[in-house]
Coordinates of C-alpha atoms in Angstrom, one line a residue:
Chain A
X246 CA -11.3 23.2 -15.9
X247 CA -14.1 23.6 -17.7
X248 CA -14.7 22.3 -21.4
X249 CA -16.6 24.7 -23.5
X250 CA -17.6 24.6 -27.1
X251 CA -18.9 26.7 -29.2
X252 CA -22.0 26.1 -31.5
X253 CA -24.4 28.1 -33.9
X254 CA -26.8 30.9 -32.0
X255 CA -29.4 29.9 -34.8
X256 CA -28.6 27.1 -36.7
X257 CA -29.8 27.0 -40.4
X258 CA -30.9 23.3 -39.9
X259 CA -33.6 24.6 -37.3
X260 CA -32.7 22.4 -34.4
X261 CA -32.6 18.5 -36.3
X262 CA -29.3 18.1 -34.9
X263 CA -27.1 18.4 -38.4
X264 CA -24.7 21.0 -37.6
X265 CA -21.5 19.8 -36.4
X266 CA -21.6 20.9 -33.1
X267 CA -24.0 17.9 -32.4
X268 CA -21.5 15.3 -33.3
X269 CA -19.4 16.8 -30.1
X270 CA -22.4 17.1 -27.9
X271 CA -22.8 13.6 -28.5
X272 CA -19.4 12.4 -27.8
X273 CA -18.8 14.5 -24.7
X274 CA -22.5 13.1 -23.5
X275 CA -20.7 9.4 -24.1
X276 CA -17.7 10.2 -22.3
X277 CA -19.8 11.7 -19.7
X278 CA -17.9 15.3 -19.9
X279 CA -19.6 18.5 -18.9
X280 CA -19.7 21.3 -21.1
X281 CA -20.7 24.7 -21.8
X282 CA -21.5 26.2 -24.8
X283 CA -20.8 30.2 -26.2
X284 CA -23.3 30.5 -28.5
X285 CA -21.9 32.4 -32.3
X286 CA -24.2 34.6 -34.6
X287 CA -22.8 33.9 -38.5
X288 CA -21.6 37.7 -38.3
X289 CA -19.1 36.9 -34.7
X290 CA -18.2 33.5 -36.3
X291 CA -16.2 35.4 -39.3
X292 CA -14.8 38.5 -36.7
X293 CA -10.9 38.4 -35.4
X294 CA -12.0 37.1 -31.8
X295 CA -13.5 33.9 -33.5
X296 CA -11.0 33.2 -36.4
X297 CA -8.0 33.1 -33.8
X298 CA -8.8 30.3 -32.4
X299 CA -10.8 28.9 -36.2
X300 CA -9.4 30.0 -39.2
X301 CA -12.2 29.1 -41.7
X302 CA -15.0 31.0 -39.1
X303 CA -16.5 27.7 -38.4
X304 CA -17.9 25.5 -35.3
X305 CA -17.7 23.8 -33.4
X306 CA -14.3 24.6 -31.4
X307 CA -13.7 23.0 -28.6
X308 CA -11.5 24.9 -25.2
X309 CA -10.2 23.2 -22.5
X310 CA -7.7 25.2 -20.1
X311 CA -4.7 25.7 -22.8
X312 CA -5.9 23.5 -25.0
X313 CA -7.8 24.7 -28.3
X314 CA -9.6 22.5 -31.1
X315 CA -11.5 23.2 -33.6
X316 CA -12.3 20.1 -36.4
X317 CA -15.0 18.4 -35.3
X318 CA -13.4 15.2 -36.0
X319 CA -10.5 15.8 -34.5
X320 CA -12.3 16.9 -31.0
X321 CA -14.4 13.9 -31.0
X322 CA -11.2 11.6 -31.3
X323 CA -9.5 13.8 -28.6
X324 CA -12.6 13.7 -26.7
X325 CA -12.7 9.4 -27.5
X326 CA -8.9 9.3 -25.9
X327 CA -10.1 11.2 -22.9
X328 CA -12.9 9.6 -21.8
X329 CA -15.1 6.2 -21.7
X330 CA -16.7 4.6 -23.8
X331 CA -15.6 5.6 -27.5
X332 CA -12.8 3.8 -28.7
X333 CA -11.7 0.1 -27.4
X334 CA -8.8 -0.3 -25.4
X335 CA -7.0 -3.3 -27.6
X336 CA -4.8 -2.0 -30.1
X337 CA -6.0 -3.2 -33.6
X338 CA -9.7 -2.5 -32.7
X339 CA -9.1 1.0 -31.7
X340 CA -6.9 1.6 -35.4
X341 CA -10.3 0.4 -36.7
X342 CA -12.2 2.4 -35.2
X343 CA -10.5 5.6 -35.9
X344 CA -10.6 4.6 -39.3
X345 CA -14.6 4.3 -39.3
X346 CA -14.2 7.8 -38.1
X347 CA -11.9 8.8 -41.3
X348 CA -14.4 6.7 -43.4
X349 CA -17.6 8.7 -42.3
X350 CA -15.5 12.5 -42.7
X351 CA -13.8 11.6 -45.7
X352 CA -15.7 9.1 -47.7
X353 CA -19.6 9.2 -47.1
X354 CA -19.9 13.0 -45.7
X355 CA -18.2 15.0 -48.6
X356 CA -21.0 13.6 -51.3
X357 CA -23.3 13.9 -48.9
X358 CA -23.0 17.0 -47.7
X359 CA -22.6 18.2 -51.2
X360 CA -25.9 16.9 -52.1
X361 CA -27.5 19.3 -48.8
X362 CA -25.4 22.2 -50.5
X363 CA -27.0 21.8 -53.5
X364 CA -30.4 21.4 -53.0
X365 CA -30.5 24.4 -50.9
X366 CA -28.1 26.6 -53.5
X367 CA -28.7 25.0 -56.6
X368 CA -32.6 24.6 -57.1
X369 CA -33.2 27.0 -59.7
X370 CA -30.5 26.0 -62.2
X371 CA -30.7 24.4 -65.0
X372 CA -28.8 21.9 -63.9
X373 CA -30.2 21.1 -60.6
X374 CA -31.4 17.6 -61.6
X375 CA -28.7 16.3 -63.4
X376 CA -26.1 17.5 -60.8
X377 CA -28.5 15.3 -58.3
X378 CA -28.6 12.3 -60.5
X379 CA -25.1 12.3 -60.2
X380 CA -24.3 13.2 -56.8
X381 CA -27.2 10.5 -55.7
X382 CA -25.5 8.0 -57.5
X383 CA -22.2 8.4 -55.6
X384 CA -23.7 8.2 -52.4
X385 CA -26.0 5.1 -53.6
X386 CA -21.9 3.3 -54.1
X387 CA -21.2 4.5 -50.8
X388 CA -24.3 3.3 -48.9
X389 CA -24.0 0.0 -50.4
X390 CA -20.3 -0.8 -49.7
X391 CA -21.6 0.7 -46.1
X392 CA -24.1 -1.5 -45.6
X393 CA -22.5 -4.6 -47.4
X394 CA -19.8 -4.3 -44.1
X395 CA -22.6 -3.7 -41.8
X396 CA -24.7 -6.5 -42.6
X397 CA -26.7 -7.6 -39.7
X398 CA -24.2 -6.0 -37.0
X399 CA -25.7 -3.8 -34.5
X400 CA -22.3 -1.2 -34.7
X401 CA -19.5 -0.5 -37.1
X402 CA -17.0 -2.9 -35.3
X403 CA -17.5 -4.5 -32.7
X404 CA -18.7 -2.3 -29.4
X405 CA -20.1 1.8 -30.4
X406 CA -17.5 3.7 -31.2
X407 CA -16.8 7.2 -31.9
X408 CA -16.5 5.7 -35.8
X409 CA -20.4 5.2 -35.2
X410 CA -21.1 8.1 -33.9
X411 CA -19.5 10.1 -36.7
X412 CA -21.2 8.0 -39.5
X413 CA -24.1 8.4 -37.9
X414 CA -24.3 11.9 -37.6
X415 CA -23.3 12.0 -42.0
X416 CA -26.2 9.2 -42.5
X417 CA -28.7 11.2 -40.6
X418 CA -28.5 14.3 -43.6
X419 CA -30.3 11.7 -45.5
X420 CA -33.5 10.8 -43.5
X421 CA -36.3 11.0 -45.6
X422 CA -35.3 11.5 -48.8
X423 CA -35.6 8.1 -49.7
X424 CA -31.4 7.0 -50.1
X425 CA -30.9 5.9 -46.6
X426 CA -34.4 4.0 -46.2
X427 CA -33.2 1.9 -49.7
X428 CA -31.1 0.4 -47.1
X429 CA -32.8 -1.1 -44.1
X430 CA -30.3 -2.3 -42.1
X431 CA -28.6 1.9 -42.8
X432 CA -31.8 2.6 -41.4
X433 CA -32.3 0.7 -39.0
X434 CA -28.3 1.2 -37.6
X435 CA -29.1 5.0 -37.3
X436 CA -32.3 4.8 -35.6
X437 CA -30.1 2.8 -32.9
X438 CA -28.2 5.1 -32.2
X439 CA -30.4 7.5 -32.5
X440 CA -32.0 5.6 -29.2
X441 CA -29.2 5.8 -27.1
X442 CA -29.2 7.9 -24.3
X443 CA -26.5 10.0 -24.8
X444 CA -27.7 11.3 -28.0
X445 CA -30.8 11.9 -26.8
X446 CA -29.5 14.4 -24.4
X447 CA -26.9 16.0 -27.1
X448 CA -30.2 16.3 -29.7
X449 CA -32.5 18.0 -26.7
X450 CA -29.5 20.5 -26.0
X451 CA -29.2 21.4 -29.4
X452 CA -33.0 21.6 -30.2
X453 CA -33.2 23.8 -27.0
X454 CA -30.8 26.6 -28.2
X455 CA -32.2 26.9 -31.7
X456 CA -35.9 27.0 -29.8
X457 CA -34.7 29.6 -27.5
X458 CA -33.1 31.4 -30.6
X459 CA -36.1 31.8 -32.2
X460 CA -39.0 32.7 -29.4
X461 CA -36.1 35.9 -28.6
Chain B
X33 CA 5.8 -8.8 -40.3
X34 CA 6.3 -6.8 -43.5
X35 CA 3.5 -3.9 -44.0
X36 CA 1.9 -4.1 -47.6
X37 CA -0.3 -1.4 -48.9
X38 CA -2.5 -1.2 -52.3
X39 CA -1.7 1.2 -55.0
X40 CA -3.1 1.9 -58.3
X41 CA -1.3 -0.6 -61.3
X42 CA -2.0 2.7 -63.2
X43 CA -2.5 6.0 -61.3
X44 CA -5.0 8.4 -63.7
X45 CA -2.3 11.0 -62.3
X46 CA 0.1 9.6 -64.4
X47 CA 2.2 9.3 -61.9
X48 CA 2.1 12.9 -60.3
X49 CA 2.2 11.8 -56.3
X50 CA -1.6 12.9 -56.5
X51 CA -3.4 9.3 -55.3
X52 CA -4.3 8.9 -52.5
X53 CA -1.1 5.7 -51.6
X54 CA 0.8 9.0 -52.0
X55 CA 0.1 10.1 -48.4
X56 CA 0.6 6.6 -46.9
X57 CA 4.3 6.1 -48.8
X58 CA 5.0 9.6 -47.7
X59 CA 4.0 8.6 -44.3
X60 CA 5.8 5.5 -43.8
X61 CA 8.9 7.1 -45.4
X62 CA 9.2 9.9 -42.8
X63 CA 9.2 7.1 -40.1
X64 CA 11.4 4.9 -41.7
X65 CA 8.8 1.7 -41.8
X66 CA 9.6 -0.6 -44.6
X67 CA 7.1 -1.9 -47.0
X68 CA 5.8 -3.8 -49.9
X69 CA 3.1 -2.7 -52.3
X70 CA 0.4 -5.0 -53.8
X71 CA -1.3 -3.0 -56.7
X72 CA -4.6 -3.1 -58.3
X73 CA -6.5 -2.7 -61.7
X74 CA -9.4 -0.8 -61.6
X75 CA -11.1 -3.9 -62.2
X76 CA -9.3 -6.0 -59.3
X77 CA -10.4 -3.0 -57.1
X78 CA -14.3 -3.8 -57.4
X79 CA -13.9 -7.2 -57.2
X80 CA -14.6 -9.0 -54.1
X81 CA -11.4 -10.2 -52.4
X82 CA -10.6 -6.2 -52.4
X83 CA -14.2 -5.0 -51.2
X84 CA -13.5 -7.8 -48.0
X85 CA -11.1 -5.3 -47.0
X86 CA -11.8 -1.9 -48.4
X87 CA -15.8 -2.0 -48.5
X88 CA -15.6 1.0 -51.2
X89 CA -13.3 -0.7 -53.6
X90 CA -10.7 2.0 -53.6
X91 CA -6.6 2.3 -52.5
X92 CA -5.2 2.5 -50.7
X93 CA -5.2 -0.1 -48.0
X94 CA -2.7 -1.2 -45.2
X95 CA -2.1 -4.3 -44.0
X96 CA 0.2 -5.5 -41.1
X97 CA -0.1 -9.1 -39.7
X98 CA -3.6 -9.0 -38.5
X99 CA -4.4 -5.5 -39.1
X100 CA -5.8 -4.2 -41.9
X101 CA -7.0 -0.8 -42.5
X102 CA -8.2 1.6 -45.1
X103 CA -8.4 5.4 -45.5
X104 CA -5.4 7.2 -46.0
X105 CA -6.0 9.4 -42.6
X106 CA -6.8 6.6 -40.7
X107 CA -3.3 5.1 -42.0
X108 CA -1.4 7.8 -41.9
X109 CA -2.8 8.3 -38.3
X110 CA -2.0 4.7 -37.5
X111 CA 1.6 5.2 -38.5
X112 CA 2.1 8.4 -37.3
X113 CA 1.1 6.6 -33.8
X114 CA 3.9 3.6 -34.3
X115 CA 6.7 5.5 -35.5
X116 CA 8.7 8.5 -35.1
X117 CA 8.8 12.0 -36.5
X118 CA 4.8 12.4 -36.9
X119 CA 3.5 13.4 -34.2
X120 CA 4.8 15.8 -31.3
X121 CA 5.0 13.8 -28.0
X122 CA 3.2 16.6 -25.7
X123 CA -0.4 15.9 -25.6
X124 CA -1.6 19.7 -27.0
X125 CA 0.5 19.7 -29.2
X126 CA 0.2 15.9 -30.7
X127 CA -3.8 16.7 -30.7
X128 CA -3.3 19.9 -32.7
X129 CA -1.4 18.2 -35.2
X130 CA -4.4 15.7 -35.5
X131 CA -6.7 18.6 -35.5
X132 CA -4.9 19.4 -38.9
X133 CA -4.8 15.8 -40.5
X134 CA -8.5 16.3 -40.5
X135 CA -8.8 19.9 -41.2
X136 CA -6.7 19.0 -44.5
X137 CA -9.2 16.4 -45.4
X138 CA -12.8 17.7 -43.9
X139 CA -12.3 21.4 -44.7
X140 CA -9.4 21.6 -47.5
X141 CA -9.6 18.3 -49.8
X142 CA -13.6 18.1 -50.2
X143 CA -13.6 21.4 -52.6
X144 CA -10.1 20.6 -54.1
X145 CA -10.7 17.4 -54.9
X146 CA -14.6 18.3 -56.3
X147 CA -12.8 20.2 -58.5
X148 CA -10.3 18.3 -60.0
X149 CA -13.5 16.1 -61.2
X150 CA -15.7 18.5 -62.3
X151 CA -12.5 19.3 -64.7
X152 CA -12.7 15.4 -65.7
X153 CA -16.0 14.7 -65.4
X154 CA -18.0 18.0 -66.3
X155 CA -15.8 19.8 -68.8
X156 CA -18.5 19.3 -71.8
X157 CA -21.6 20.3 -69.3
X158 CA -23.6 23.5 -69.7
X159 CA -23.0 24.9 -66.0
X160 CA -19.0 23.7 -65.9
X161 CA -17.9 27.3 -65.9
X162 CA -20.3 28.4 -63.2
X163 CA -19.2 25.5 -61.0
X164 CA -15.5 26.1 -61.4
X165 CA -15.8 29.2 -60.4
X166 CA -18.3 28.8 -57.4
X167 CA -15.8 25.9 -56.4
X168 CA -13.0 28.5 -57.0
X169 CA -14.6 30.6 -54.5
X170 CA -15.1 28.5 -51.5
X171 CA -11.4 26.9 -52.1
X172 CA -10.3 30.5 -51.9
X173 CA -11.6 31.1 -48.6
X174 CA -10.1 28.2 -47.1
X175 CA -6.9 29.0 -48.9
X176 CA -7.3 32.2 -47.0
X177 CA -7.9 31.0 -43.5
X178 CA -5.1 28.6 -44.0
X179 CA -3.0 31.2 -45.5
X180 CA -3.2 33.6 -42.2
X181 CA -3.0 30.8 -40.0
X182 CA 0.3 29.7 -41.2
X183 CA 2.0 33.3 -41.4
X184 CA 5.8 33.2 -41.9
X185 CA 5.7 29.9 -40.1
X186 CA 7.4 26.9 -41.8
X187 CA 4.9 24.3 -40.6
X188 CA 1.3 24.7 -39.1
X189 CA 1.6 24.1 -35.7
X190 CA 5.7 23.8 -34.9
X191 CA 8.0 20.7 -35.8
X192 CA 6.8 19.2 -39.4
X193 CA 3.9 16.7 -38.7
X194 CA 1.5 14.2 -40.4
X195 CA -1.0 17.4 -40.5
X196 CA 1.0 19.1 -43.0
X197 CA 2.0 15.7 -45.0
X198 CA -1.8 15.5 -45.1
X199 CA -2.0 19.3 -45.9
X200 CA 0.5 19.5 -48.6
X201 CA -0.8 16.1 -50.2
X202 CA -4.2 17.6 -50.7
X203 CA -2.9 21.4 -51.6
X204 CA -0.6 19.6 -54.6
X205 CA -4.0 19.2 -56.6
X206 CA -4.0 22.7 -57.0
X207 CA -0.7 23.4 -58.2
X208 CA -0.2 25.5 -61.5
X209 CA -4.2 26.3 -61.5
X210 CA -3.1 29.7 -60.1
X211 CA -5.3 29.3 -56.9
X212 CA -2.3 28.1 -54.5
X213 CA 0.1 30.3 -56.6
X214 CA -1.9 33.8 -55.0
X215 CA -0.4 32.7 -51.8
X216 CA 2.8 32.7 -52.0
X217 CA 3.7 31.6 -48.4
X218 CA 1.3 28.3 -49.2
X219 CA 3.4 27.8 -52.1
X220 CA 6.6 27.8 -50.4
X221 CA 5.2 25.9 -47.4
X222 CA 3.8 23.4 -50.6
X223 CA 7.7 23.7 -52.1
X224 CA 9.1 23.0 -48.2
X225 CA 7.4 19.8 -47.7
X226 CA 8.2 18.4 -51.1
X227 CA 11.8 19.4 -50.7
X228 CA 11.9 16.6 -47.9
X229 CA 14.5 13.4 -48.4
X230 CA 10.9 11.3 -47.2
X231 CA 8.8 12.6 -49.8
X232 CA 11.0 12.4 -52.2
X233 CA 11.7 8.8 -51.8
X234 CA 7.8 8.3 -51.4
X235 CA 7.4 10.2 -55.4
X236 CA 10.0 8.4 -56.7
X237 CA 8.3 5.2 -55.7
X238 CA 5.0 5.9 -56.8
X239 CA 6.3 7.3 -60.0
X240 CA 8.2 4.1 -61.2
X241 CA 4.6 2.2 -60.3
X242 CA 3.5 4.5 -63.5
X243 CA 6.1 4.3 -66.0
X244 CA 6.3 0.7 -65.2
X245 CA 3.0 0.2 -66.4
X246 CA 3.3 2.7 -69.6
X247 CA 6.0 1.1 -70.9
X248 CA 4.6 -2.9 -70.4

């Protein structure tokens, strides 16, 4: 049986990997899973056919014989039960790394991805640079705490995980605009995994539907 | 080995159920898991014997023997795992129930929750009507989606599990603001969950932890 997923036919981040679809491309790439991919305009992702299986007419969703996901979060960790290679087998470090997982959805990525939000739908208010102020200083707290536990540590805990490769797909919204380089070893800790193979071949897929998207 | 978890000394909910220790009592109620509770000041929170274990200084946090985690999905998760009554045993079913733990905090909580603070934090700020109500909106959407997912039905996917006690913990925030009240079947489901022996036990607790500390 075949796994397929579905992703954005034109995603608004132009290819750079940020919409959640990647963070499953990644992990099935890990685990070493085939896939296949039906490709949703922004119009089919909010018609009856899509919300049946999604009810907020998002992506990704993930299909698998009787089985259907949607969450990216949660397909990653079904996908990390599955397969190789994204969760340790002894007990305690697996809790751990599922909770790097929760960490990266529910503490760093909602500030975060506010902050994305805003600078695209917010820019001509009069509040823009206020609400920015205060939305940088959250994620400033959150980086530091983040980078106080990694320290000089390669990964998260122990081994990669699918804890990393969630917090990695959050920290990567930040490249360039200056929060994530205030925090070298942040930095450093994304560009690692931004060097493994797997991701590399998740990133390429990604970049080569949004290419093909826009030379139709 | 006794399981301890951090709480608040003094909730800012005043003792409403609405931090985040809420969801792990709740939890660990439903599977009949004893435990002890070690709580915090807002000062003892930030200070470094706390960060060792919860790098972002907040509740709540678990600890058992060796183990110690943080994030109250993770936890939940973790218990879900150990005990009974949380999680379905067939495999579609037990990942669909996970595929709601995080829908209820990736796609619900980060708008409900953003707006409980802007009513702290912003009230006195120029734009704090347009931001309720551009919050409003998007918490409305999901309200829908979750609304026609769940139908008639009594719980979101089958028996009660540790999706809707994640579900319901984040959809209490919005109770009385009218928003939850414009679909009635999420109010009853809201109504249904809180009607359970577990939770109550898990309020009751949580709510002595507050009047404790009003009346010392």
């Amino acid at each position: 049986m075949t796994v397929t997923i579905t992703a954005f036919e034109r995603s608004p981040d132009r290819g750079n990997g940020l919409a959640r679809d990647m963070r499953v491309r990644w992990a099935l790439e890990e685990a070493g899973q085939p896939y296949e991919v039906r490709l949703l305009s922004f119009k089919t992702m909010k018609e009856p056919a899509h919300l049946a299986i999604q009810p907020f007419g998002q992506i990704p969703t993930y299909e698998d014989g009787e089985l259907t996901l949607f969450e990216s979060g949660a397909i990653v960790l079904h996908v990390a039960e599955r397969g190789p290679g994204l969760l340790p087998d002894e007990a305690k470090a697996r809790a751990r790394a599922i909770m790097w997982m929760f960490a990266a959805l529910n503490t760093l990525e909602p500030p975060i991805f506010d902050r994305s939000l805003v600078r695209i739908l917010e820019r001509d208010k009069p509040w823009y640079e206020e609400r920015l102020s205060a939305l940088d200083e959250i994620i400033r707290k959150r980086l530091e705490g983040l980078s106080s536990h990694l320290g000089d540590a390669d990964w998260l805990d122990g081994a990669f995980s699918a804890g990393d490769l969630l917090m990695v797909t959050v920290l990567r919204r930040l490249q360039g605009l200056g929060l994530l380089e205030e925090r070298p070893n942040l930095a450093a800790y994304v560009a690692r995994a931004e060097a493994r193979p797997a991701y590399q071949r998740a990133f390429e897929a990604q970049r080569a539907v949004f290419a093909a998207s826009s030379a139709g």
